[in-house]
PDB file of C-alpha atoms in Angstrom:
ATOM      1  CA  MET A1348      75.530  61.248 104.546  1.00 26.00           C
ATOM      2  CA  LEU A1349      75.056  62.886 101.135  1.00 31.00           C
ATOM      3  CA  GLY A1350      73.116  61.227  98.363  1.00 32.00           C
ATOM      4  CA  PHE A1351      71.782  62.836  95.541  1.00 34.00           C
ATOM      5  CA  GLY A1352      70.610  66.193  97.015  1.00 43.00           C
ATOM      6  CA  VAL A1353      72.167  67.876 100.293  1.00 43.00           C
ATOM      7  CA  VAL A1354      70.939  68.473 103.664  1.00 38.00           C
ATOM      8  CA  VAL A1355      70.820  72.222 105.418  1.00 41.00           C
ATOM      9  CA  GLU A1356      69.790  73.053 108.847  1.00 44.00           C
ATOM     10  CA  GLY A1357      67.896  69.713 108.783  1.00 42.00           C
ATOM     11  CA  LYS A1358      65.982  69.615 105.483  1.00 47.00           C
ATOM     12  CA  ARG A1359      66.722  67.309 102.907  1.00 45.00           C
ATOM     13  CA  ARG A1360      66.582  68.819  99.376  1.00 54.00           C
ATOM     14  CA  GLY A1361      66.639  66.632  96.057  1.00 63.00           C
ATOM     15  CA  MET A1362      68.256  66.740  93.290  1.00 85.00           C
ATOM     16  CA  PHE A1363      67.376  70.391  91.676  1.00 94.00           C
ATOM     17  CA  ASP A1364      64.002  70.081  92.957  1.00 88.00           C
ATOM     18  CA  GLY A1365      61.284  73.209  91.620  1.00 94.00           C
ATOM     19  CA  PHE A1366      64.062  73.533  88.517  1.00 97.00           C
ATOM     20  CA  VAL A1367      63.132  73.924  84.953  1.00 97.00           C
ATOM     21  CA  LEU A1368      65.212  72.253  82.948  1.00 97.00           C
ATOM     22  CA  ASP A1369      65.279  74.259  79.025  1.00 98.00           C
ATOM     23  CA  HIS A1370      66.993  74.871  76.305  1.00 98.00           C
ATOM     24  CA  ILE A1371      67.375  78.043  75.421  1.00 98.00           C
ATOM     25  CA  ASP A1372      69.169  79.643  71.664  1.00 98.00           C
ATOM     26  CA  VAL A1373      71.340  82.322  72.540  1.00 98.00           C
ATOM     27  CA  GLY A1374      72.205  83.780  69.360  1.00 97.00           C
ATOM     28  CA  ALA A1375      75.801  81.129  68.400  1.00 94.00           C
ATOM     29  CA  VAL A1376      74.851  78.461  70.705  1.00 98.00           C
ATOM     30  CA  THR A1377      71.554  76.570  72.303  1.00 98.00           C
ATOM     31  CA  LEU A1378      72.457  76.297  76.291  1.00 98.00           C
ATOM     32  CA  ARG A1379      70.951  73.195  77.848  1.00 98.00           C
ATOM     33  CA  VAL A1380      69.887  74.944  81.467  1.00 98.00           C
ATOM     34  CA  ARG A1381      68.028  74.610  84.769  1.00 98.00           C
ATOM     35  CA  TYR A1382      67.153  77.266  86.791  1.00 98.00           C
ATOM     36  CA  GLY A1383      64.394  78.146  90.146  1.00 98.00           C
ATOM     37  CA  GLY A1384      63.871  80.019  92.691  1.00 97.00           C
ATOM     38  CA  ALA A1385      63.490  83.589  93.356  1.00 97.00           C
ATOM     39  CA  GLY A1386      65.437  86.885  94.909  1.00 97.00           C
ATOM     40  CA  PRO A1387      68.466  88.322  93.470  1.00 98.00           C
ATOM     41  CA  ALA A1388      70.044  86.088  90.384  1.00 98.00           C
ATOM     42  CA  VAL A1389      73.105  83.938  91.051  1.00 98.00           C
ATOM     43  CA  VAL A1390      74.388  81.981  87.862  1.00 98.00           C
ATOM     44  CA  LEU A1391      76.880  78.819  88.360  1.00 98.00           C
ATOM     45  CA  LEU A1392      79.417  77.392  85.893  1.00 98.00           C
ATOM     46  CA  HIS A1393      80.844  73.979  86.006  1.00 98.00           C
ATOM     47  CA  GLY A1394      84.173  72.761  85.050  1.00 97.00           C
ATOM     48  CA  HIS A1395      86.211  70.117  83.373  1.00 96.00           C
ATOM     49  CA  PRO A1396      85.000  67.016  82.372  1.00 96.00           C
ATOM     50  CA  HIS A1397      81.558  68.645  83.960  1.00 97.00           C
ATOM     51  CA  THR A1398      77.993  69.486  83.265  1.00 98.00           C
ATOM     52  CA  HIS A1399      75.698  71.594  85.373  1.00 98.00           C
ATOM     53  CA  VAL A1400      74.275  68.851  87.386  1.00 97.00           C
ATOM     54  CA  THR A1401      77.473  69.283  89.673  1.00 97.00           C
ATOM     55  CA  TRP A1402      75.860  71.665  91.044  1.00 97.00           C
ATOM     56  CA  HIS A1403      73.317  69.474  91.617  1.00 96.00           C
ATOM     57  CA  LYS A1404      73.493  69.462  95.401  1.00 95.00           C
ATOM     58  CA  VAL A1405      74.492  73.260  96.372  1.00 97.00           C
ATOM     59  CA  ALA A1406      71.815  74.865  93.878  1.00 97.00           C
ATOM     60  CA  PRO A1407      68.372  73.621  95.619  1.00 96.00           C
ATOM     61  CA  ALA A1408      69.358  74.899  99.187  1.00 96.00           C
ATOM     62  CA  LEU A1409      70.625  78.469  97.270  1.00 97.00           C
ATOM     63  CA  ALA A1410      67.067  78.814  95.633  1.00 97.00           C
ATOM     64  CA  GLU A1411      65.805  79.305  98.596  1.00 96.00           C
ATOM     65  CA  ARG A1412      67.036  82.806  98.689  1.00 97.00           C
ATOM     66  CA  PHE A1413      68.512  83.077  95.359  1.00 98.00           C
ATOM     67  CA  THR A1414      66.927  82.552  91.763  1.00 98.00           C
ATOM     68  CA  VAL A1415      69.801  80.251  90.334  1.00 98.00           C
ATOM     69  CA  VAL A1416      70.686  79.740  86.863  1.00 98.00           C
ATOM     70  CA  CYS A1417      72.813  76.394  85.764  1.00 98.00           C
ATOM     71  CA  PRO A1418      73.970  76.151  82.233  1.00 98.00           C
ATOM     72  CA  ASP A1419      75.989  73.590  80.214  1.00 98.00           C
ATOM     73  CA  LEU A1420      78.862  75.631  79.576  1.00 98.00           C
ATOM     74  CA  ARG A1421      79.644  75.867  75.375  1.00 98.00           C
ATOM     75  CA  GLY A1422      80.652  72.498  74.325  1.00 98.00           C
ATOM     76  CA  TYR A1423      79.603  70.677  77.428  1.00 98.00           C
ATOM     77  CA  GLY A1424      76.888  68.565  78.621  1.00 98.00           C
ATOM     78  CA  ARG A1425      74.372  68.944  76.094  1.00 98.00           C
ATOM     79  CA  SER A1426      74.766  72.766  75.109  1.00 98.00           C
ATOM     80  CA  THR A1427      75.971  72.871  71.409  1.00 98.00           C
ATOM     81  CA  VAL A1428      79.302  72.291  70.601  1.00 98.00           C
ATOM     82  CA  PRO A1429      80.375  75.261  68.303  1.00 98.00           C
ATOM     83  CA  PRO A1430      82.793  74.593  65.112  1.00 98.00           C
ATOM     84  CA  ASP A1431      85.845  74.702  65.415  1.00 98.00           C
ATOM     85  CA  GLU A1432      87.395  78.652  64.465  1.00 97.00           C
ATOM     86  CA  PRO A1433      90.989  80.332  63.912  1.00 95.00           C
ATOM     87  CA  GLU A1434      93.017  80.146  67.696  1.00 94.00           C
ATOM     88  CA  HIS A1435      90.167  78.188  69.306  1.00 98.00           C
ATOM     89  CA  ALA A1436      88.614  81.086  69.996  1.00 98.00           C
ATOM     90  CA  GLN A1437      85.004  79.221  69.629  1.00 98.00           C
ATOM     91  CA  MET A1438      85.735  78.018  72.598  1.00 98.00           C
ATOM     92  CA  SER A1439      87.283  81.090  74.342  1.00 98.00           C
ATOM     93  CA  LYS A1440      86.209  82.411  77.935  1.00 98.00           C
ATOM     94  CA  ARG A1441      85.216  85.345  76.176  1.00 98.00           C
ATOM     95  CA  ALA A1442      82.672  83.941  74.147  1.00 98.00           C
ATOM     96  CA  MET A1443      81.369  81.610  77.314  1.00 98.00           C
ATOM     97  CA  ALA A1444      80.633  85.258  78.900  1.00 98.00           C
ATOM     98  CA  GLY A1445      78.704  86.177  75.917  1.00 98.00           C
ATOM     99  CA  ASP A1446      76.670  83.227  75.966  1.00 98.00           C
ATOM    100  CA  VAL A1447      75.942  83.900  79.890  1.00 98.00           C
ATOM    101  CA  VAL A1448      75.221  87.282  79.285  1.00 98.00           C
ATOM    102  CA  ALA A1449      72.207  86.353  76.485  1.00 98.00           C
ATOM    103  CA  LEU A1450      70.724  83.610  78.625  1.00 98.00           C
ATOM    104  CA  MET A1451      70.678  85.558  81.464  1.00 98.00           C
ATOM    105  CA  ARG A1452      68.769  88.523  79.243  1.00 98.00           C
ATOM    106  CA  ALA A1453      66.503  86.056  77.570  1.00 98.00           C
ATOM    107  CA  LEU A1454      65.668  84.359  81.435  1.00 98.00           C
ATOM    108  CA  GLY A1455      64.757  88.561  82.369  1.00 98.00           C
ATOM    109  CA  HIS A1456      67.841  89.513  84.744  1.00 97.00           C
ATOM    110  CA  ARG A1457      69.779  92.010  83.889  1.00 93.00           C
ATOM    111  CA  GLU A1458      72.689  91.972  87.183  1.00 97.00           C
ATOM    112  CA  PHE A1459      73.476  88.667  88.802  1.00 98.00           C
ATOM    113  CA  ALA A1460      76.252  87.307  90.538  1.00 98.00           C
ATOM    114  CA  VAL A1461      78.334  85.010  88.999  1.00 98.00           C
ATOM    115  CA  VAL A1462      80.116  81.219  90.915  1.00 98.00           C
ATOM    116  CA  GLY A1463      82.550  79.741  88.332  1.00 98.00           C
ATOM    117  CA  HIS A1464      84.393  76.272  89.512  1.00 98.00           C
ATOM    118  CA  ASP A1465      87.224  75.199  87.336  1.00 97.00           C
ATOM    119  CA  ARG A1466      87.075  76.021  83.385  1.00 97.00           C
ATOM    120  CA  GLY A1467      84.289  77.868  84.568  1.00 98.00           C
ATOM    121  CA  SER A1468      86.225  79.767  87.335  1.00 98.00           C
ATOM    122  CA  TYR A1469      88.093  81.223  84.072  1.00 98.00           C
ATOM    123  CA  ALA A1470      84.897  82.059  81.963  1.00 98.00           C
ATOM    124  CA  ALA A1471      83.360  83.310  85.291  1.00 98.00           C
ATOM    125  CA  PHE A1472      86.397  85.770  85.845  1.00 98.00           C
ATOM    126  CA  ARG A1473      85.608  87.314  81.469  1.00 98.00           C
ATOM    127  CA  LEU A1474      82.206  87.771  82.642  1.00 98.00           C
ATOM    128  CA  ALA A1475      83.058  90.241  85.360  1.00 98.00           C
ATOM    129  CA  MET A1476      86.220  91.530  83.128  1.00 98.00           C
ATOM    130  CA  ASP A1477      83.706  92.414  80.309  1.00 98.00           C
ATOM    131  CA  HIS A1478      80.589  92.852  81.531  1.00 98.00           C
ATOM    132  CA  PRO A1479      81.303  94.713  84.674  1.00 97.00           C
ATOM    133  CA  GLY A1480      77.575  96.832  84.731  1.00 97.00           C
ATOM    134  CA  LEU A1481      76.286  93.312  84.956  1.00 98.00           C
ATOM    135  CA  VAL A1482      78.700  90.917  86.991  1.00 98.00           C
ATOM    136  CA  ARG A1483      76.916  92.143  90.521  1.00 98.00           C
ATOM    137  CA  ALA A1484      79.603  89.377  92.959  1.00 98.00           C
ATOM    138  CA  LEU A1485      82.339  86.837  91.656  1.00 98.00           C
ATOM    139  CA  VAL A1486      83.054  83.514  93.337  1.00 98.00           C
ATOM    140  CA  ASN A1487      85.866  81.540  92.134  1.00 98.00           C
ATOM    141  CA  ILE A1488      86.930  77.977  92.815  1.00 98.00           C
ATOM    142  CA  GLY A1489      89.645  76.332  91.351  1.00 89.00           C
ATOM    143  CA  GLY A1490      91.966  79.206  90.483  1.00 87.00           C
ATOM    144  CA  PRO A1491      93.632  82.924  89.491  1.00 93.00           C
ATOM    145  CA  PRO A1492      92.641  83.901  85.940  1.00 94.00           C
ATOM    146  CA  ILE A1493      94.278  81.804  82.970  1.00 94.00           C
ATOM    147  CA  GLY A1494      96.325  84.127  82.248  1.00 92.00           C
ATOM    148  CA  GLU A1495      98.427  84.687  85.531  1.00 93.00           C
ATOM    149  CA  VAL A1496      98.592  80.956  86.515  1.00 93.00           C
ATOM    150  CA  LEU A1497     100.595  80.691  82.900  1.00 94.00           C
ATOM    151  CA  ASP A1498     102.300  83.862  84.639  1.00 92.00           C
ATOM    152  CA  ARG A1499     102.919  81.484  87.223  1.00 91.00           C
ATOM    153  CA  ALA A1500     103.690  77.921  86.277  1.00 92.00           C
ATOM    154  CA  GLY A1501     107.258  75.931  86.682  1.00 92.00           C
ATOM    155  CA  GLU A1502     107.940  72.704  87.158  1.00 93.00           C
ATOM    156  CA  THR A1503     105.222  71.974  89.783  1.00 93.00           C
ATOM    157  CA  PHE A1504     102.395  73.092  88.172  1.00 94.00           C
ATOM    158  CA  ALA A1505     103.647  71.102  84.552  1.00 93.00           C
ATOM    159  CA  ARG A1506     103.656  68.475  87.175  1.00 93.00           C
ATOM    160  CA  LEU A1507     100.641  68.026  89.135  1.00 93.00           C
ATOM    161  CA  TRP A1508      98.485  70.150  86.194  1.00 93.00           C
ATOM    162  CA  TRP A1509     100.278  68.317  83.261  1.00 94.00           C
ATOM    163  CA  HIS A1510      96.681  68.068  81.715  1.00 94.00           C
ATOM    164  CA  TRP A1511      96.589  71.493  80.767  1.00 93.00           C
ATOM    165  CA  PHE A1512      99.374  71.033  78.175  1.00 95.00           C
ATOM    166  CA  PHE A1513      98.021  67.377  77.309  1.00 96.00           C
ATOM    167  CA  LEU A1514      94.733  68.444  76.074  1.00 97.00           C
ATOM    168  CA  GLY A1515      95.665  72.207  74.942  1.00 97.00           C
ATOM    169  CA  GLN A1516      98.721  70.855  72.230  1.00 95.00           C
ATOM    170  CA  THR A1517      97.629  69.619  69.165  1.00 95.00           C
ATOM    171  CA  ASP A1518     100.771  68.304  67.370  1.00 95.00           C
ATOM    172  CA  LYS A1519      99.816  64.626  68.818  1.00 96.00           C
ATOM    173  CA  PRO A1520      95.840  65.727  70.002  1.00 96.00           C
ATOM    174  CA  ALA A1521      94.310  64.164  72.707  1.00 97.00           C
ATOM    175  CA  GLU A1522      90.932  63.081  71.777  1.00 98.00           C
ATOM    176  CA  PRO A1523      91.985  59.562  69.862  1.00 97.00           C
ATOM    177  CA  LEU A1524      93.440  58.328  73.279  1.00 97.00           C
ATOM    178  CA  ILE A1525      90.255  59.752  75.579  1.00 97.00           C
ATOM    179  CA  ASN A1526      87.950  58.495  72.994  1.00 97.00           C
ATOM    180  CA  ARG A1527      88.965  54.906  73.344  1.00 97.00           C
ATOM    181  CA  ASP A1528      87.533  54.573  76.947  1.00 97.00           C
ATOM    182  CA  PRO A1529      85.896  57.634  78.382  1.00 96.00           C
ATOM    183  CA  ASP A1530      84.442  55.983  81.090  1.00 94.00           C
ATOM    184  CA  ALA A1531      88.359  55.488  82.182  1.00 94.00           C
ATOM    185  CA  TRP A1532      89.724  58.430  81.066  1.00 95.00           C
ATOM    186  CA  TYR A1533      87.791  60.897  83.296  1.00 93.00           C
ATOM    187  CA  ALA A1534      87.330  57.874  86.457  1.00 87.00           C
ATOM    188  CA  ASP A1535      84.395  59.701  88.969  1.00 82.00           C
ATOM    189  CA  LYS A1536      84.581  58.906  92.108  1.00 77.00           C
ATOM    190  CA  PRO A1537      81.583  56.753  93.777  1.00 71.00           C
ATOM    191  CA  ASP A1538      81.589  58.005  96.839  1.00 72.00           C
ATOM    192  CA  ARG A1539      81.807  61.528  95.893  1.00 79.00           C
ATOM    193  CA  VAL A1540      79.658  61.925  92.728  1.00 85.00           C
ATOM    194  CA  SER A1541      75.962  60.483  92.537  1.00 87.00           C
ATOM    195  CA  PRO A1542      74.953  57.790  90.176  1.00 89.00           C
ATOM    196  CA  GLU A1543      72.231  60.346  88.342  1.00 90.00           C
ATOM    197  CA  ALA A1544      75.338  63.076  88.470  1.00 93.00           C
ATOM    198  CA  ARG A1545      77.634  60.573  86.865  1.00 93.00           C
ATOM    199  CA  GLU A1546      75.241  59.187  84.469  1.00 94.00           C
ATOM    200  CA  ASP A1547      74.911  62.357  82.935  1.00 96.00           C
ATOM    201  CA  TYR A1548      78.879  63.360  82.946  1.00 96.00           C
ATOM    202  CA  ARG A1549      79.749  59.876  81.075  1.00 96.00           C
ATOM    203  CA  ALA A1550      76.839  60.471  78.468  1.00 97.00           C
ATOM    204  CA  ALA A1551      78.397  63.899  77.879  1.00 97.00           C
ATOM    205  CA  ARG A1552      81.831  62.223  77.125  1.00 97.00           C
ATOM    206  CA  ARG A1553      81.182  59.238  75.632  1.00 97.00           C
ATOM    207  CA  ASP A1554      80.360  62.004  72.623  1.00 98.00           C
ATOM    208  CA  PRO A1555      83.826  62.583  70.775  1.00 98.00           C
ATOM    209  CA  ALA A1556      82.232  65.822  69.058  1.00 98.00           C
ATOM    210  CA  THR A1557      82.025  67.210  73.304  1.00 98.00           C
ATOM    211  CA  VAL A1558      85.345  65.529  74.220  1.00 98.00           C
ATOM    212  CA  HIS A1559      86.604  67.718  71.000  1.00 98.00           C
ATOM    213  CA  ALA A1560      85.389  70.818  72.325  1.00 98.00           C
ATOM    214  CA  MET A1561      86.705  70.313  75.758  1.00 98.00           C
ATOM    215  CA  CYS A1562      90.167  70.174  74.684  1.00 98.00           C
ATOM    216  CA  GLU A1563      89.521  73.695  72.614  1.00 98.00           C
ATOM    217  CA  ASP A1564      88.055  74.570  75.469  1.00 98.00           C
ATOM    218  CA  TYR A1565      92.550  74.502  77.146  1.00 98.00           C
ATOM    219  CA  ARG A1566      94.017  75.159  73.485  1.00 98.00           C
ATOM    220  CA  ALA A1567      92.040  78.266  73.739  1.00 98.00           C
ATOM    221  CA  GLY A1568      92.777  79.090  77.440  1.00 97.00           C
ATOM    222  CA  LEU A1569      96.776  78.741  76.030  1.00 97.00           C
ATOM    223  CA  THR A1570      96.035  81.036  73.376  1.00 97.00           C
ATOM    224  CA  VAL A1571      93.318  83.986  72.715  1.00 98.00           C
ATOM    225  CA  ASP A1572      92.274  83.633  76.378  1.00 98.00           C
ATOM    226  CA  ARG A1573      96.155  83.833  77.444  1.00 97.00           C
ATOM    227  CA  ARG A1574      96.125  87.226  75.102  1.00 97.00           C
ATOM    228  CA  HIS A1575      92.971  88.506  76.560  1.00 97.00           C
ATOM    229  CA  ASP A1576      94.139  88.219  79.900  1.00 97.00           C
ATOM    230  CA  ALA A1577      97.726  89.910  78.951  1.00 97.00           C
ATOM    231  CA  ALA A1578      95.818  92.420  77.043  1.00 98.00           C
ATOM    232  CA  ASP A1579      93.828  93.099  80.224  1.00 97.00           C
ATOM    233  CA  LYS A1580      96.698  93.428  82.676  1.00 96.00           C
ATOM    234  CA  ALA A1581      98.690  95.397  80.355  1.00 97.00           C
ATOM    235  CA  ALA A1582      96.052  98.241  80.624  1.00 97.00           C
ATOM    236  CA  GLY A1583      95.597  98.172  84.063  1.00 97.00           C
ATOM    237  CA  ARG A1584      91.967  96.616  83.871  1.00 97.00           C
ATOM    238  CA  LYS A1585      90.791  94.323  87.188  1.00 97.00           C
ATOM    239  CA  VAL A1586      87.320  93.522  88.434  1.00 98.00           C
ATOM    240  CA  ALA A1587      84.868  96.132  89.878  1.00 97.00           C
ATOM    241  CA  CYS A1588      82.757  93.814  92.333  1.00 98.00           C
ATOM    242  CA  PRO A1589      83.652  92.216  95.388  1.00 98.00           C
ATOM    243  CA  VAL A1590      85.495  88.726  94.715  1.00 98.00           C
ATOM    244  CA  LEU A1591      85.622  85.475  96.827  1.00 98.00           C
ATOM    245  CA  VAL A1592      88.033  82.813  96.293  1.00 98.00           C
ATOM    246  CA  LEU A1593      87.820  79.620  97.721  1.00 98.00           C
ATOM    247  CA  TRP A1594      89.653  76.259  97.820  1.00 97.00           C
ATOM    248  CA  GLY A1595      89.530  72.871  98.625  1.00 96.00           C
ATOM    249  CA  ALA A1596      92.054  71.719 101.442  1.00 96.00           C
ATOM    250  CA  ARG A1597      92.834  69.026  99.610  1.00 95.00           C
ATOM    251  CA  ASP A1598      93.339  70.411  96.176  1.00 94.00           C
ATOM    252  CA  ASP A1599      96.720  71.718  94.426  1.00 94.00           C
ATOM    253  CA  LEU A1600      96.195  75.202  94.988  1.00 94.00           C
ATOM    254  CA  PRO A1601      97.769  75.554  98.336  1.00 94.00           C
ATOM    255  CA  LEU A1602     100.876  74.019  97.003  1.00 93.00           C
ATOM    256  CA  LEU A1603     100.815  76.000  93.934  1.00 93.00           C
ATOM    257  CA  TYR A1604     100.256  78.998  95.667  1.00 93.00           C
ATOM    258  CA  GLY A1605     102.075  79.339  98.719  1.00 92.00           C
ATOM    259  CA  GLY A1606      99.529  78.088 100.942  1.00 93.00           C
ATOM    260  CA  ASP A1607      96.985  81.379  99.719  1.00 94.00           C
ATOM    261  CA  PRO A1608      95.422  80.877  96.519  1.00 95.00           C
ATOM    262  CA  ALA A1609      93.929  84.430  97.015  1.00 96.00           C
ATOM    263  CA  ALA A1610      97.705  85.787  96.995  1.00 95.00           C
ATOM    264  CA  PRO A1611      97.564  86.201  92.748  1.00 95.00           C
ATOM    265  CA  TRP A1612      93.595  87.672  92.695  1.00 96.00           C
ATOM    266  CA  ARG A1613      94.775  90.662  94.922  1.00 94.00           C
ATOM    267  CA  THR A1614      96.558  92.162  91.519  1.00 92.00           C
ATOM    268  CA  TRP A1615      93.014  91.437  89.838  1.00 96.00           C
ATOM    269  CA  ALA A1616      90.409  93.115  92.424  1.00 97.00           C
ATOM    270  CA  ASP A1617      90.656  95.246  95.162  1.00 96.00           C
ATOM    271  CA  GLN A1618      87.982  93.483  96.906  1.00 97.00           C
ATOM    272  CA  VAL A1619      89.701  90.457  97.515  1.00 98.00           C
ATOM    273  CA  GLU A1620      88.083  87.535 100.859  1.00 97.00           C
ATOM    274  CA  GLY A1621      89.646  84.222 100.556  1.00 97.00           C
ATOM    275  CA  ARG A1622      88.624  80.922 102.415  1.00 97.00           C
ATOM    276  CA  GLU A1623      89.985  77.228 102.679  1.00 97.00           C
ATOM    277  CA  VAL A1624      87.170  74.453 102.443  1.00 97.00           C
ATOM    278  CA  ASP A1625      87.429  70.909 103.934  1.00 97.00           C
ATOM    279  CA  ALA A1626      87.527  69.734 100.227  1.00 95.00           C
ATOM    280  CA  GLY A1627      89.309  68.438  97.392  1.00 94.00           C
ATOM    281  CA  HIS A1628      89.270  70.481  93.997  1.00 94.00           C
ATOM    282  CA  SER A1629      85.372  69.711  93.236  1.00 94.00           C
ATOM    283  CA  VAL A1630      84.436  71.483  96.557  1.00 96.00           C
ATOM    284  CA  GLN A1631      80.858  71.662  95.422  1.00 96.00           C
ATOM    285  CA  GLU A1632      80.497  67.541  95.642  1.00 95.00           C
ATOM    286  CA  ASP A1633      82.684  67.079  98.419  1.00 94.00           C
ATOM    287  CA  ALA A1634      81.343  70.001 100.833  1.00 96.00           C
ATOM    288  CA  PRO A1635      78.429  71.400  99.756  1.00 96.00           C
ATOM    289  CA  GLY A1636      76.888  72.656 103.383  1.00 97.00           C
ATOM    290  CA  ALA A1637      79.737  74.210 104.053  1.00 98.00           C
ATOM    291  CA  LEU A1638      79.773  75.883 100.436  1.00 98.00           C
ATOM    292  CA  VAL A1639      76.624  77.062 101.031  1.00 98.00           C
ATOM    293  CA  ALA A1640      77.024  78.486 104.313  1.00 98.00           C
ATOM    294  CA  LEU A1641      80.386  80.323 102.021  1.00 98.00           C
ATOM    295  CA  LEU A1642      78.259  81.683  99.686  1.00 98.00           C
ATOM    296  CA  VAL A1643      74.761  82.604 100.704  1.00 98.00           C
ATOM    297  CA  PRO A1644      76.443  85.314 103.223  1.00 98.00           C
ATOM    298  CA  PHE A1645      78.624  86.222 100.633  1.00 98.00           C
ATOM    299  CA  LEU A1646      75.643  86.611  97.918  1.00 98.00           C
ATOM    300  CA  THR A1647      73.390  88.285 100.404  1.00 97.00           C
ATOM    301  CA  SER A1648      75.473  90.779 101.238  1.00 97.00           C
ATOM    302  CA  HIS A1649      76.317  92.196  97.368  1.00 96.00           C
ATOM    303  CA  LEU A1650      72.701  91.135  96.011  1.00 95.00           C
ATOM    304  CA  ALA A1651      71.178  93.132  98.167  1.00 79.00           C
TER     305      ALA A1651
END
C-alpha cells in the first residue's frame, strides 16, 4: 500500500526526502520549486489542477540517479499568477517553457530531460520545440500536442473532455461556478491522492486568482498555443530529441486515438516510443512504481 512515498526495490521513500523547497525568480514570475538528487537533470511538469506535489511518489526514486526539479507552473500552486495579457498569452505554453529554461539555468543545468503530465505535457512539448538544444529527451504523459488534439477533436472528444471548452470559453466564464466550492468541483480521489498532496492542491484551488490562471491556461490552449503548433506544423518543424509517450490503460486516450495514443506523435518526432501503464489519467499517482520502471531506462539511455 503506497502512502506518502513510494516503494522501489523494497525501499521506502518519503515525500520529497532530501529535496530543497525554494522560490526562484525566473524573470516574469517566481516559481515554487523542489529539487534534489544528483546526476543528469530531469524536470517534471505537473498538470491541471495539480501542483508539483503530484510527483511526490516518483521524484525521490528518480533522485537516486538524477537531479530532479519539480516546479509549480506559472499560475499554479504557489508560483506567481501573471497578469492577463491579450489572447491569454501570459498562460501560453511558450511562456511556461521560457520559465523552465530560466529556472534550469538558475539551478546550473544547461541540458536536461523533461517529463510532462496533462497540461504540463503541453508545456514540455513546447519546451522541446522552442529549445531543441537544451532538451535531451521528452516524456509525454497525457496526450499529443494541443494543436494535434484540436485538429483531431470530434464528438467523442467533446463528450469526454468537455472541460477544455468549458474552462476555455469566455462568454460565461467558469471561475464563478468553480469558486463557489472548489473542493467539491475538484474532487480528489482519496484512495489515489495522499493527504498532504490533497491539501496542497486544495490550498491552491481555494485562491480565486489561481482558479482564474488555470482557466486562462485552457483559453491559451484554444488560441495562442494552437497557433504556435499550427505554425510549427506548417513549417515542418519536429521535436529533435527522443520521445517516450505514456498513457494509462483506464484513461480516455486509447479510446480517443484508436488504441494507440503514440500514433499522433509520429508526425511530430522521428524517435517515438509508446507504452501503456495499468493506471488512470494520473499515472504518477496511480502507478508510481511502474512509471519509475519505465522512466529510468529511457532517461538513462538519453542522458548518459
